[in-house]
mmCIF file of C-alpha atoms and ligand atoms in Angstrom:
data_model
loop_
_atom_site.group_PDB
_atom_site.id
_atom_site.type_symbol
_atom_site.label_atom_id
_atom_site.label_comp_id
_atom_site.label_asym_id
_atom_site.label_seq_id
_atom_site.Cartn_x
_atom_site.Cartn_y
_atom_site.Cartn_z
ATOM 1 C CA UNK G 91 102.100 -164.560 -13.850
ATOM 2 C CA UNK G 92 97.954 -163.982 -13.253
ATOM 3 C CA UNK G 93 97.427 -166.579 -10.298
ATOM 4 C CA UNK G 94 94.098 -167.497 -9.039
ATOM 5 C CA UNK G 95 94.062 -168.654 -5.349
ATOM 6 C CA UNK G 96 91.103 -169.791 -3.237
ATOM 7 C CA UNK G 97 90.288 -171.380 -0.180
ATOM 8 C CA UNK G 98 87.293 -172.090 2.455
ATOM 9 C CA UNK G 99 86.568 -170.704 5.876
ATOM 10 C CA UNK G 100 89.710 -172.992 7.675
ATOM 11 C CA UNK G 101 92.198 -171.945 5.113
ATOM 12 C CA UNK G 102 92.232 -168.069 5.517
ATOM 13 C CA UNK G 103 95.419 -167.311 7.275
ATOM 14 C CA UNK G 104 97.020 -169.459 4.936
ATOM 15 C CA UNK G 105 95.929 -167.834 2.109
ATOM 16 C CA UNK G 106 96.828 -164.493 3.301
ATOM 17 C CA UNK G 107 100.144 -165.491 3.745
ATOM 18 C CA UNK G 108 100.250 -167.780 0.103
ATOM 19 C CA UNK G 109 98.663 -164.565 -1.491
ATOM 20 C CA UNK G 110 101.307 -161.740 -0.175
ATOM 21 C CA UNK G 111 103.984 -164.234 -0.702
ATOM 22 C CA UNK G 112 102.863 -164.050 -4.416
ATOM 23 C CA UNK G 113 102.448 -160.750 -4.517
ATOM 24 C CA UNK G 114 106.014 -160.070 -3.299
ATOM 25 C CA UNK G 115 107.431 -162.413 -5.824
ATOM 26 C CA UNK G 116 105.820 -160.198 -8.749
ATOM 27 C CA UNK G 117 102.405 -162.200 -9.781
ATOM 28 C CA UNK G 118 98.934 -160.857 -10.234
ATOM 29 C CA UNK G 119 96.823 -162.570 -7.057
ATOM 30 C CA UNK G 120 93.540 -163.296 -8.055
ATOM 31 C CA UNK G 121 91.530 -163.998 -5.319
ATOM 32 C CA UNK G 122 88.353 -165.892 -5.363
ATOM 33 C CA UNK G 123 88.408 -167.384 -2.107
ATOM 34 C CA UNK G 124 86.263 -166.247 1.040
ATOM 35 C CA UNK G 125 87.875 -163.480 3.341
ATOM 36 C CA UNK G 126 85.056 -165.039 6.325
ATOM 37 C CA UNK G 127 85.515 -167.361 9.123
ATOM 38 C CA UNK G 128 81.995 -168.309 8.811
ATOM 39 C CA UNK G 129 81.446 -171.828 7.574
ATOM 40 C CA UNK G 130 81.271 -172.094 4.294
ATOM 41 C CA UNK G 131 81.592 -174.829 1.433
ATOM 42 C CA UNK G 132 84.729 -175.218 -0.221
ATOM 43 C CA UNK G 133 83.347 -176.494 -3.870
ATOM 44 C CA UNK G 134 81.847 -172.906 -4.577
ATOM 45 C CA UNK G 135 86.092 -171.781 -4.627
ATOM 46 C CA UNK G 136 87.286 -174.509 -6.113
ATOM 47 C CA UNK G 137 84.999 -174.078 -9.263
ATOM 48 C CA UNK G 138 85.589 -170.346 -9.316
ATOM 49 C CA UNK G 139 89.375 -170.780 -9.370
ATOM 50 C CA UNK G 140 88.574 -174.152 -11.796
ATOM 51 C CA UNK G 141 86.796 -171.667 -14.142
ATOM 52 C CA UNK G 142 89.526 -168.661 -14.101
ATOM 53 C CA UNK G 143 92.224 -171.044 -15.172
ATOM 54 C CA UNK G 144 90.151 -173.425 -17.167
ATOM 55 C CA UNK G 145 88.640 -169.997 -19.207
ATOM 56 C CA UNK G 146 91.863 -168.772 -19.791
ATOM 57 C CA UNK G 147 91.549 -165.609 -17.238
ATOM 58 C CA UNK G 148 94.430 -167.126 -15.208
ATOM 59 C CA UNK G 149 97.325 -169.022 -15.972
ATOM 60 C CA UNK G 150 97.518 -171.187 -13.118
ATOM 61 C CA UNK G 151 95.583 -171.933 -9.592
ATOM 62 C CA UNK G 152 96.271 -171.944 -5.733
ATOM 63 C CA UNK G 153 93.710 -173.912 -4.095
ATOM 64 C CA UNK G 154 93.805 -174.495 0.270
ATOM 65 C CA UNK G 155 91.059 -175.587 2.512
ATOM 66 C CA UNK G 156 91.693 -178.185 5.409
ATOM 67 C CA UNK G 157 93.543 -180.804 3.463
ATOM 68 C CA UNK G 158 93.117 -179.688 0.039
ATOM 69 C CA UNK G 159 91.402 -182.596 -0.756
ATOM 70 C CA UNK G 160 87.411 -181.275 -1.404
ATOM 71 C CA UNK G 161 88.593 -178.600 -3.328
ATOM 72 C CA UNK G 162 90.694 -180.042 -5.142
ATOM 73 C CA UNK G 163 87.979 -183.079 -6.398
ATOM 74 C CA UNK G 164 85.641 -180.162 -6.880
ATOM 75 C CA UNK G 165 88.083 -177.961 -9.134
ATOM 76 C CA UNK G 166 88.728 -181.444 -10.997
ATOM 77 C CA UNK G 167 85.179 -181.459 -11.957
ATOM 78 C CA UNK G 168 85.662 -179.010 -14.444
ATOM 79 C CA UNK G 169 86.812 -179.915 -17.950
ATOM 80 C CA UNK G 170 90.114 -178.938 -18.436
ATOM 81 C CA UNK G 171 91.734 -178.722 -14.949
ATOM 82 C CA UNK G 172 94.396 -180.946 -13.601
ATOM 83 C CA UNK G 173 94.280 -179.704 -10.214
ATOM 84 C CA UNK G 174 96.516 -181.704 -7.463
ATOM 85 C CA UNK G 175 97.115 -181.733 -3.980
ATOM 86 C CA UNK G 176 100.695 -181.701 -2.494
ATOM 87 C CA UNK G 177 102.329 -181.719 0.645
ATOM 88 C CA UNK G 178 106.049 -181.405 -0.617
ATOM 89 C CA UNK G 179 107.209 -179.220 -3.306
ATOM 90 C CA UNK G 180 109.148 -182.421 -5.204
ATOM 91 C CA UNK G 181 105.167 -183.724 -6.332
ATOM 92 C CA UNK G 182 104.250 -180.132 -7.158
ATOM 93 C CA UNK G 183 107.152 -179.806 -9.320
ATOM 94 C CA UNK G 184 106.466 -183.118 -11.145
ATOM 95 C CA UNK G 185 102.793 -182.381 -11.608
ATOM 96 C CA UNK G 186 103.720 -179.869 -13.614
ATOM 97 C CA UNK G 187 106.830 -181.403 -15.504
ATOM 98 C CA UNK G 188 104.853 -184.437 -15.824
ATOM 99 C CA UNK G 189 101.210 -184.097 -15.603
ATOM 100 C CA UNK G 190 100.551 -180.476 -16.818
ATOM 101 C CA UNK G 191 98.816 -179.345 -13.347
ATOM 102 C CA UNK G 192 97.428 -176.387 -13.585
ATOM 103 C CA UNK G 193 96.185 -175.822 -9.806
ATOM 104 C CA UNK G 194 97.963 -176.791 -7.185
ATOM 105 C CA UNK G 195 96.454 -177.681 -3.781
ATOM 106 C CA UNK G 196 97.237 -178.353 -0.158
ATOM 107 C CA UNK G 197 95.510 -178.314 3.510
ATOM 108 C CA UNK G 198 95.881 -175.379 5.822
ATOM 109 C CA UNK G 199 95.836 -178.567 8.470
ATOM 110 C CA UNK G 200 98.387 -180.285 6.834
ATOM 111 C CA UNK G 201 101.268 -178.114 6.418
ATOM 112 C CA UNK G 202 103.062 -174.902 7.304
ATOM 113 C CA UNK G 203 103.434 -171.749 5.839
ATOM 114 C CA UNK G 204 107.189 -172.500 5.381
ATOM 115 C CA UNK G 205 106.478 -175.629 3.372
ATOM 116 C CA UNK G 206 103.326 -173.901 1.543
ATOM 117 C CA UNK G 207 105.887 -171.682 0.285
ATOM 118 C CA UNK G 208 108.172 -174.138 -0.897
ATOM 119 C CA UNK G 209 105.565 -176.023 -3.197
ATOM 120 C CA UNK G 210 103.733 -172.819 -5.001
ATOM 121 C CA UNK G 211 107.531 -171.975 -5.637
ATOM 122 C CA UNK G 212 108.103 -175.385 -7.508
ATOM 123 C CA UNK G 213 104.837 -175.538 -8.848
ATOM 124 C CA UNK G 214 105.260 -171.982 -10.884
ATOM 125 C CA UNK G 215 108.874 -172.467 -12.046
ATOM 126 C CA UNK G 216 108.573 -176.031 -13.386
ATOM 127 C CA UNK G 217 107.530 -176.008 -16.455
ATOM 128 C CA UNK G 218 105.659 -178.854 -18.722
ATOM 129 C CA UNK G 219 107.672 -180.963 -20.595
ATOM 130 C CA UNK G 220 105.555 -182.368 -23.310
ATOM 131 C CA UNK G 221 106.742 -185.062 -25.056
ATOM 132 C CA UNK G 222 106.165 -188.658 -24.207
ATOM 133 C CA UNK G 223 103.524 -187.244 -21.443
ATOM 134 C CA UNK G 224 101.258 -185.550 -23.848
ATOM 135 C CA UNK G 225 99.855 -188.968 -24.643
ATOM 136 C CA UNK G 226 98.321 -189.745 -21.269
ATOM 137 C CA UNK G 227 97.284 -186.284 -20.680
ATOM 138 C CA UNK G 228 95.574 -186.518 -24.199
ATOM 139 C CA UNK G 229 94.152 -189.775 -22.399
ATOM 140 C CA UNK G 230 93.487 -187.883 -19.591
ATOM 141 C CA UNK G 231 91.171 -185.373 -21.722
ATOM 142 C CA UNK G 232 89.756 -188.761 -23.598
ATOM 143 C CA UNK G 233 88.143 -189.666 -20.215
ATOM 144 C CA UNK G 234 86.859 -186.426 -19.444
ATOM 145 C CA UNK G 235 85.491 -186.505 -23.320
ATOM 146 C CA UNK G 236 83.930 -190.299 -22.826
ATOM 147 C CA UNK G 237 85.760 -190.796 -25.388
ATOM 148 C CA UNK G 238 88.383 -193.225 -24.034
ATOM 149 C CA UNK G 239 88.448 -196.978 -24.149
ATOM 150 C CA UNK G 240 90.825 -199.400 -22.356
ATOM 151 C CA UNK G 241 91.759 -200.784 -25.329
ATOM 152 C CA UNK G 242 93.451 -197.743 -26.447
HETATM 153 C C1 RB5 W 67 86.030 -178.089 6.247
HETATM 154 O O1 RB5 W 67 85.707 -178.480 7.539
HETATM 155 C C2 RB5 W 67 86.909 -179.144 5.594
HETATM 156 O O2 RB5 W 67 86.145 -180.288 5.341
HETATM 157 C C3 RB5 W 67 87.533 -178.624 4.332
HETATM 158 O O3 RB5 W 67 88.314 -177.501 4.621
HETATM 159 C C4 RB5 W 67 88.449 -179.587 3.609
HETATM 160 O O4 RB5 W 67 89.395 -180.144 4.445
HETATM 161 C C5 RB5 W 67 87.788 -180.596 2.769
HETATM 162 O O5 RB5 W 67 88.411 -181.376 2.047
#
C-alpha cells in the first residue's frame, strides 16, 4: 500500500521507527513530514499528508506530533479526509470499519513505539464496511458541503 506519514519537530523518532516498520511490512512510505528538530508547525504536515490521500496520490495517512491532536484538526480541514487520533489499535480498527478513516493519528507523548505499532497495523488491515455507515459518512461529507440540515 502507498502510505503517507508526517509529523512535527517532537514526533521524529517516532516516525522513523512508524516509517521502517512500514517499510519492512512491504508499503511504499511517503514521507512528508520534517526530518528537523527545529521547531516547527505541525499544520504545514498535516495538510501535505491531507492532500496526498485526499488527491488520490496515497491510499491512506500516518500522522504523529505530540498528541496527534493539531495535526490531526489540521488534516481534517481538508475536504475529504477523515483523519483520527488513537491511542489503542481497537479505535483505529473501528475508524476504519466504521467511519472510513483514512489517516490515522497519535502523539509521540502519548504512546510507545510498541503500541504505535499495534494501531497502524489495525488501521491498514481493517477494511470499510459500507453499508448502514455510508449514510452518516455521506452526512459527514453533507457538512463539509453546507449542505446538511438537522432535519435530515
Ligand atoms: C508541539 O509543541 C505540539 O503542540 C504538537 O506536537 C502537538 O502536540 C499539537 O497538537
Amino acid at each position: 500500500m502507498r502510505i503517507a506519514i508526517g509529523n512535527d519537530h517532537v514526533a521524529l523518532q517516532m516516525k522513523y521507527h512508524i516509517k521502517a516498520y512500514l517499510e519492512e511490512k512491504g508499503h511504499e512510505v511517503i514521507d512528508l513530514g520534517t526530518d528537523s528538530s527545529v521547531r516547527t508547525d505541525y499544520p504545514i504536515y498535516g495538510k501535505k499528508v491531507a492532500d496526498a490521500v485526499a488527491g488520490g496520490a496515497c491510499e491512506l495517512g500516518v500522522l504523529i506530533c505530540g498528541t496527534g491532536v493539531g495535526i490531526s484538526i489540521a488534516a481534517n480541514k481538508v475536504k475529504g479526509i477523515r483523519a483520527v487520533v488513537c491511542s489503542e489499535p481497537y479505535s483505529a480498527k473501528l475508524a476504519r470499519e466504521h467511519n472510513n478513516a483514512n489517516i490515522v493519528a497519535f502523539g509521540a507523548r502519548v504512546i510507545g513505539e510498541a503500541t504505535a505499532e499495534m494501531i497502524v497495523d489495525a488501521f491498514l488491515i481493517a477494511e470499510y464496511e459500507g453499508g448502514r455507515h455510508q449514510r452518516r459518512i455521506d452526512m459527514i461529507s453533507d457538512i463539509e458541503e453546507g449542505r446538511f440540515s438537522c432535519s435530515d
